[in-house]
XYZ file of C-alpha atoms in Angstrom:
417
model
C -90.959 -138.750 -28.760
C -90.053 -139.379 -32.398
C -88.920 -142.747 -33.759
C -85.271 -141.626 -34.005
C -85.158 -140.601 -30.305
C -86.894 -143.807 -29.191
C -84.498 -145.971 -31.189
C -81.520 -143.970 -29.881
C -82.640 -144.681 -26.301
C -83.195 -148.376 -27.020
C -79.682 -148.691 -28.425
C -78.174 -146.797 -25.468
C -79.967 -148.932 -22.896
C -78.959 -152.132 -24.667
C -75.265 -151.324 -24.210
C -75.424 -152.151 -20.518
C -74.192 -155.643 -19.807
C -73.238 -156.324 -23.416
C -70.224 -158.327 -24.517
C -67.340 -156.409 -26.175
C -68.370 -157.688 -29.605
C -71.976 -156.685 -29.019
C -70.826 -153.325 -27.697
C -68.790 -152.622 -30.824
C -71.723 -153.661 -32.998
C -74.116 -151.396 -31.083
C -71.703 -148.449 -31.253
C -71.345 -148.990 -34.991
C -75.083 -148.672 -35.518
C -75.326 -145.771 -33.107
C -72.716 -143.910 -35.154
C -74.705 -144.598 -38.313
C -77.852 -143.238 -36.692
C -76.039 -140.096 -35.580
C -74.582 -139.566 -39.065
C -78.030 -140.057 -40.554
C -79.406 -137.429 -38.208
C -76.664 -135.005 -39.213
C -76.917 -135.679 -42.929
C -80.670 -135.058 -42.879
C -79.831 -131.469 -41.934
C -76.842 -131.162 -44.262
C -78.770 -130.023 -47.295
C -80.725 -127.246 -45.593
C -78.131 -124.511 -45.147
C -79.452 -121.856 -42.786
C -76.479 -119.518 -43.134
C -75.162 -118.351 -46.501
C -71.632 -116.918 -46.409
C -70.411 -115.117 -49.508
C -66.716 -114.293 -49.825
C -65.423 -111.885 -52.457
C -62.072 -112.339 -54.214
C -60.595 -109.275 -55.943
C -57.343 -109.408 -57.911
C -55.518 -106.584 -59.652
C -53.753 -108.055 -62.689
C -50.406 -106.450 -63.486
C -48.265 -107.113 -66.518
C -44.899 -108.609 -65.720
C -42.045 -106.361 -66.928
C -39.422 -107.776 -69.318
C -36.604 -109.568 -67.528
C -33.042 -110.522 -68.396
C -33.570 -114.149 -67.405
C -36.062 -116.757 -68.543
C -37.602 -117.376 -65.128
C -40.784 -119.408 -64.867
C -43.667 -116.931 -64.612
C -46.090 -117.094 -61.709
C -49.329 -118.852 -62.708
C -52.095 -116.519 -63.861
C -54.482 -118.010 -61.303
C -52.018 -117.698 -58.424
C -53.994 -116.983 -55.274
C -57.388 -117.656 -56.809
C -56.948 -121.426 -56.765
C -56.030 -121.287 -53.094
C -59.272 -119.469 -52.320
C -61.199 -122.095 -54.289
C -59.625 -124.917 -52.301
C -60.387 -123.106 -49.055
C -63.994 -122.793 -50.165
C -64.212 -126.552 -50.768
C -62.752 -127.217 -47.334
C -65.209 -124.812 -45.705
C -68.204 -126.431 -47.368
C -66.999 -129.933 -46.481
C -67.556 -129.140 -42.813
C -70.051 -126.323 -43.142
C -72.770 -128.495 -44.635
C -73.090 -130.335 -41.313
C -73.542 -127.007 -39.501
C -76.125 -125.576 -41.859
C -73.545 -123.252 -43.443
C -72.925 -122.789 -47.155
C -69.956 -120.828 -48.486
C -69.832 -119.142 -51.890
C -66.846 -117.506 -53.597
C -67.390 -114.479 -55.838
C -64.448 -113.769 -58.151
C -63.367 -110.660 -60.038
C -59.975 -110.124 -61.671
C -59.160 -106.957 -63.598
C -56.312 -104.781 -64.812
C -58.251 -101.693 -63.683
C -58.426 -100.831 -59.992
C -61.536 -98.709 -60.591
C -63.399 -101.813 -61.768
C -62.421 -103.687 -58.625
C -63.518 -100.799 -56.405
C -66.868 -100.635 -58.182
C -67.292 -104.391 -57.805
C -66.451 -104.220 -54.098
C -69.086 -101.513 -53.610
C -71.702 -103.571 -55.442
C -70.894 -106.628 -53.355
C -71.037 -104.647 -50.128
C -74.457 -103.286 -51.088
C -75.558 -106.901 -51.608
C -74.328 -107.903 -48.149
C -70.894 -109.291 -49.037
C -68.675 -108.155 -46.156
C -65.679 -110.515 -46.405
C -63.139 -109.698 -49.132
C -59.836 -111.271 -50.174
C -57.538 -108.744 -51.867
C -54.749 -109.931 -54.160
C -53.049 -106.675 -55.133
C -50.148 -104.385 -54.279
C -50.144 -102.233 -51.153
C -50.984 -98.947 -52.885
C -54.037 -100.406 -54.620
C -55.105 -102.204 -51.452
C -55.084 -98.997 -49.410
C -57.048 -97.129 -52.064
C -59.721 -99.817 -52.185
C -59.877 -100.131 -48.402
C -60.397 -96.379 -48.124
C -63.770 -96.701 -49.852
C -65.325 -98.371 -46.792
C -65.672 -97.722 -43.086
C -63.952 -100.322 -40.869
C -67.260 -101.840 -39.756
C -68.586 -102.358 -43.287
C -66.147 -104.990 -44.545
C -63.355 -107.268 -43.340
C -60.386 -107.356 -45.701
C -57.740 -110.060 -46.079
C -54.428 -109.141 -47.689
C -53.327 -112.173 -49.696
C -51.103 -110.380 -52.207
C -48.778 -107.808 -50.625
C -45.728 -108.462 -48.424
C -45.198 -104.723 -47.854
C -43.842 -104.098 -44.353
C -45.575 -100.727 -43.995
C -48.993 -102.399 -43.986
C -48.004 -104.167 -40.749
C -46.025 -101.387 -39.115
C -47.377 -97.900 -39.789
C -50.225 -98.156 -42.301
C -52.371 -100.686 -40.461
C -56.137 -100.640 -40.860
C -58.518 -101.892 -38.148
C -60.359 -104.131 -40.616
C -57.340 -105.483 -42.532
C -55.786 -108.883 -41.782
C -52.733 -110.358 -43.507
C -52.337 -114.033 -44.366
C -49.333 -113.450 -46.652
C -46.144 -113.038 -44.573
C -44.472 -109.650 -44.568
C -41.007 -109.197 -46.009
C -39.811 -108.754 -42.426
C -41.100 -112.216 -41.502
C -39.329 -113.751 -44.492
C -35.981 -112.066 -43.912
C -36.115 -112.669 -40.150
C -36.661 -116.369 -40.844
C -33.599 -116.408 -43.087
C -31.465 -114.366 -40.677
C -32.247 -116.762 -37.816
C -31.031 -119.706 -39.878
C -27.899 -117.791 -40.915
C -27.185 -116.962 -37.278
C -27.690 -120.587 -36.248
C -25.218 -121.670 -38.950
C -22.762 -118.884 -37.995
C -22.971 -117.322 -41.438
C -22.982 -113.776 -40.112
C -20.859 -111.796 -42.608
C -22.990 -110.964 -45.635
C -22.469 -109.471 -49.059
C -25.775 -107.872 -50.058
C -26.667 -107.511 -53.748
C -29.900 -105.745 -54.645
C -31.658 -104.977 -57.892
C -32.735 -101.560 -59.106
C -36.507 -102.019 -58.819
C -38.486 -100.533 -55.873
C -39.491 -103.983 -54.631
C -35.817 -105.030 -54.621
C -34.939 -102.050 -52.434
C -37.794 -102.937 -50.079
C -36.511 -106.510 -49.725
C -32.928 -105.278 -49.232
C -34.088 -102.847 -46.521
C -35.804 -105.748 -44.810
C -32.591 -107.788 -44.961
C -30.702 -104.881 -43.371
C -33.239 -104.746 -40.548
C -32.980 -108.510 -39.996
C -29.185 -108.396 -40.014
C -29.200 -105.769 -37.274
C -31.854 -107.635 -35.290
C -30.049 -110.979 -35.247
C -26.432 -109.876 -35.106
C -25.303 -110.302 -38.716
C -22.954 -107.854 -40.425
C -23.280 -106.626 -43.995
C -19.635 -106.312 -44.999
C -20.353 -105.078 -48.529
C -23.382 -103.828 -50.466
C -23.729 -103.679 -54.224
C -26.500 -102.814 -56.639
C -27.002 -104.825 -59.799
C -27.553 -102.259 -62.525
C -26.357 -104.133 -65.612
C -28.478 -105.020 -68.617
C -26.147 -107.826 -69.680
C -27.663 -111.071 -70.955
C -26.306 -113.299 -68.196
C -27.381 -116.466 -69.944
C -24.203 -116.136 -71.983
C -21.850 -114.267 -69.658
C -22.671 -115.181 -66.039
C -19.539 -117.286 -65.599
C -17.435 -114.282 -66.561
C -19.397 -111.316 -65.148
C -20.589 -112.570 -61.748
C -17.174 -113.553 -60.273
C -15.823 -110.089 -61.051
C -18.909 -108.412 -59.590
C -18.734 -110.391 -56.330
C -15.089 -109.655 -55.560
C -14.504 -107.690 -52.375
C -14.432 -108.201 -48.624
C -14.477 -111.751 -47.301
C -18.052 -112.895 -46.682
C -19.862 -115.971 -45.383
C -22.860 -115.730 -47.699
C -24.316 -113.673 -50.528
C -27.757 -112.233 -49.809
C -29.741 -111.240 -52.882
C -32.757 -108.954 -53.267
C -34.239 -109.613 -56.723
C -37.957 -110.239 -56.271
C -38.839 -110.597 -59.954
C -35.899 -112.870 -60.753
C -34.005 -110.560 -63.082
C -30.461 -111.677 -62.223
C -30.431 -113.535 -58.913
C -30.514 -117.057 -60.329
C -27.180 -116.452 -62.058
C -25.377 -115.684 -58.793
C -25.546 -119.305 -57.657
C -22.230 -121.152 -58.204
C -20.729 -118.099 -59.931
C -19.603 -115.973 -56.958
C -15.927 -115.074 -56.545
C -15.788 -116.953 -53.247
C -17.544 -120.330 -53.033
C -20.337 -119.205 -50.727
C -24.066 -119.953 -50.359
C -26.586 -117.603 -51.963
C -29.826 -116.829 -50.139
C -32.736 -114.410 -50.204
C -35.017 -114.085 -53.192
C -32.962 -116.799 -54.905
C -30.918 -119.731 -53.632
C -32.009 -120.596 -50.100
C -35.376 -118.875 -50.092
C -37.807 -118.070 -47.240
C -41.405 -118.676 -48.345
C -44.896 -119.063 -46.928
C -45.403 -122.236 -48.970
C -43.625 -124.399 -51.528
C -44.187 -127.679 -53.295
C -41.423 -129.361 -51.257
C -43.300 -128.913 -47.954
C -44.674 -132.364 -47.078
C -44.379 -132.636 -43.288
C -47.152 -132.042 -40.729
C -49.844 -133.454 -43.016
C -48.981 -130.993 -45.780
C -48.717 -133.757 -48.389
C -52.487 -134.235 -48.421
C -53.023 -130.470 -48.855
C -50.555 -130.510 -51.750
C -52.373 -133.421 -53.401
C -55.795 -131.858 -53.022
C -54.535 -128.605 -54.496
C -52.858 -130.370 -57.415
C -56.099 -132.233 -58.127
C -58.028 -128.953 -58.132
C -55.603 -126.673 -59.971
C -53.375 -129.036 -61.946
C -50.214 -127.418 -60.574
C -48.245 -126.879 -57.371
C -49.434 -124.616 -54.570
C -47.416 -121.425 -54.022
C -47.289 -118.763 -51.306
C -50.124 -116.647 -52.718
C -52.304 -119.731 -53.043
C -51.556 -120.623 -49.441
C -52.356 -117.095 -48.256
C -55.735 -117.142 -50.017
C -56.456 -120.647 -48.703
C -55.573 -119.577 -45.151
C -57.807 -116.502 -45.388
C -60.763 -118.522 -46.653
C -60.243 -121.218 -44.043
C -59.938 -118.582 -41.318
C -63.379 -117.320 -42.283
C -64.719 -120.870 -42.221
C -63.321 -121.555 -38.757
C -64.572 -118.233 -37.377
C -68.095 -118.771 -38.711
C -68.153 -122.348 -37.424
C -67.197 -121.137 -33.939
C -69.478 -118.105 -33.695
C -72.374 -119.083 -35.952
C -72.358 -115.587 -37.476
C -70.764 -114.232 -40.638
C -70.894 -110.433 -40.423
C -67.574 -108.620 -40.787
C -67.340 -107.385 -37.198
C -68.148 -110.760 -35.615
C -65.641 -112.592 -37.819
C -62.974 -109.996 -37.035
C -63.524 -110.350 -33.283
C -63.352 -114.121 -33.522
C -60.145 -114.150 -35.579
C -58.350 -111.686 -33.297
C -59.377 -113.452 -30.096
C -56.897 -115.517 -28.087
C -59.084 -118.579 -28.609
C -58.774 -118.656 -32.398
C -56.401 -121.208 -33.919
C -56.043 -122.346 -37.519
C -54.653 -125.737 -38.479
C -52.341 -124.676 -41.293
C -50.216 -127.800 -42.013
C -47.098 -126.113 -40.640
C -46.601 -128.049 -37.429
C -48.000 -125.211 -35.301
C -51.450 -123.755 -34.769
C -51.708 -120.370 -36.482
C -53.254 -117.228 -35.017
C -53.537 -113.512 -35.756
C -51.540 -110.770 -34.046
C -53.960 -108.405 -32.388
C -51.775 -105.332 -32.978
C -51.423 -105.508 -36.773
C -53.600 -108.364 -38.033
C -50.704 -110.493 -39.302
C -51.200 -114.256 -39.322
C -48.483 -115.840 -37.198
C -46.905 -118.723 -39.070
C -43.643 -120.644 -39.428
C -41.621 -119.810 -42.541
C -40.133 -122.535 -44.727
C -36.562 -122.190 -45.986
C -36.346 -124.039 -49.265
C -34.166 -124.782 -52.232
C -35.919 -125.756 -55.468
C -36.201 -129.463 -54.679
C -36.051 -129.761 -50.880
C -37.083 -128.211 -47.594
C -33.908 -127.109 -45.802
C -35.357 -125.832 -42.541
C -38.258 -124.010 -40.958
C -38.088 -120.887 -38.797
C -38.354 -119.838 -36.047
C -35.111 -121.651 -35.305
C -34.487 -123.419 -32.022
C -33.101 -121.105 -29.359
C -34.813 -117.902 -30.501
C -37.170 -117.288 -27.601
C -40.119 -114.981 -26.990
C -42.238 -114.386 -23.857
C -45.496 -115.143 -25.707
C -44.699 -117.362 -28.706
C -41.562 -118.009 -30.739
C -43.598 -117.198 -33.852
C -43.432 -113.553 -32.786
C -39.670 -113.568 -33.342
C -40.577 -113.317 -37.043
C -41.717 -109.928 -38.283
C -42.868 -106.933 -36.271
C -43.481 -107.541 -32.595
C -45.940 -105.381 -30.648
C -43.390 -102.774 -29.571
C -42.026 -102.442 -33.125
C -45.402 -101.621 -34.655
C -47.069 -98.224 -34.583
C -50.475 -99.834 -35.060
C -53.206 -99.755 -32.427
C -54.713 -102.904 -30.961
C -57.142 -104.201 -33.593
C -59.076 -106.367 -31.145
C -59.741 -103.402 -28.873
C -60.915 -101.420 -31.899
C -63.277 -104.234 -32.911
C -64.806 -104.369 -29.427
C -65.701 -100.671 -29.357
């Protein structure tokens, strides 16, 4: 019997028959002894977990409006915060997490880096890139070699028809975002929409998602228009936008302008005095600086201290992916790609994500279930799913593609074979 065990037993035996004050004093010292025992193991990490972060840098095209650009380190800082959180708890479990980072404008460089990492035993990769690049990189590996986390693409096809058995998504799909907005519109009885979409491919994708959500939740698109002007709206919005938005009576204007080319100028300039929502106005997002409920304020402060700016949706997605890995490794004690995938897709896995609900992954397409915030620039307006939208399993599955809507096979079953 070592001295620690003997002292532990002496303290335990002395608790019997003690006064409340003596009991509190004894428990205080017992807690110190236990912490000392844990901390003596904290610096000898038995399990090293390396996580790779790969980002494809794309130049932002010229726009007609002076929108604030997304930070250059968007996503990366979220992964860094997740790493700090993992190590804060991992050191008591003999686990040490390391983040490897590569950002490039060339996809070939990222593919080469991913291969090098995989040869060195790095099996967990966060991918911040568009869907086309993601699929090309993922195709370089067999499903059992690596586990991939999509933290950069909201493309619906990745969750519906182009699923991969080793690909999980922490960034919400466009369908989740537009479903969240459509639920709120339905709850507010704003069901007649004018839809205005930009000319870029991503604008069409968002508009298609709005059309799907309108049909799903009983809204009607009374008029559709495409913004194809190259007018400098900074000088002419008050004149041009009212004329452009004339037409059928509508309850709200829904806008699909993902890069922010014209959408900001629709607010307060429409022919009818109606709310604007979508990519501008009332906006559905994974994360925003105005989210403070459910303990989110402390996450916001820690991120601001680390990055010197506000956390955005891509940061949150990368943080959630990194924390998911941390929770899976803490539960299973292993860090290989297949074991982590099985743990994350199991019914037992839950992630505390500062959204008022425990988060989990859908087994059919790897999407992280999560509430969606509806925000305006300086306040949280609501959070979906809205009250009254029911589901036999979880109301979170009213957002995005449910099992019967997806053509993907069961990822958990694939991981167990």
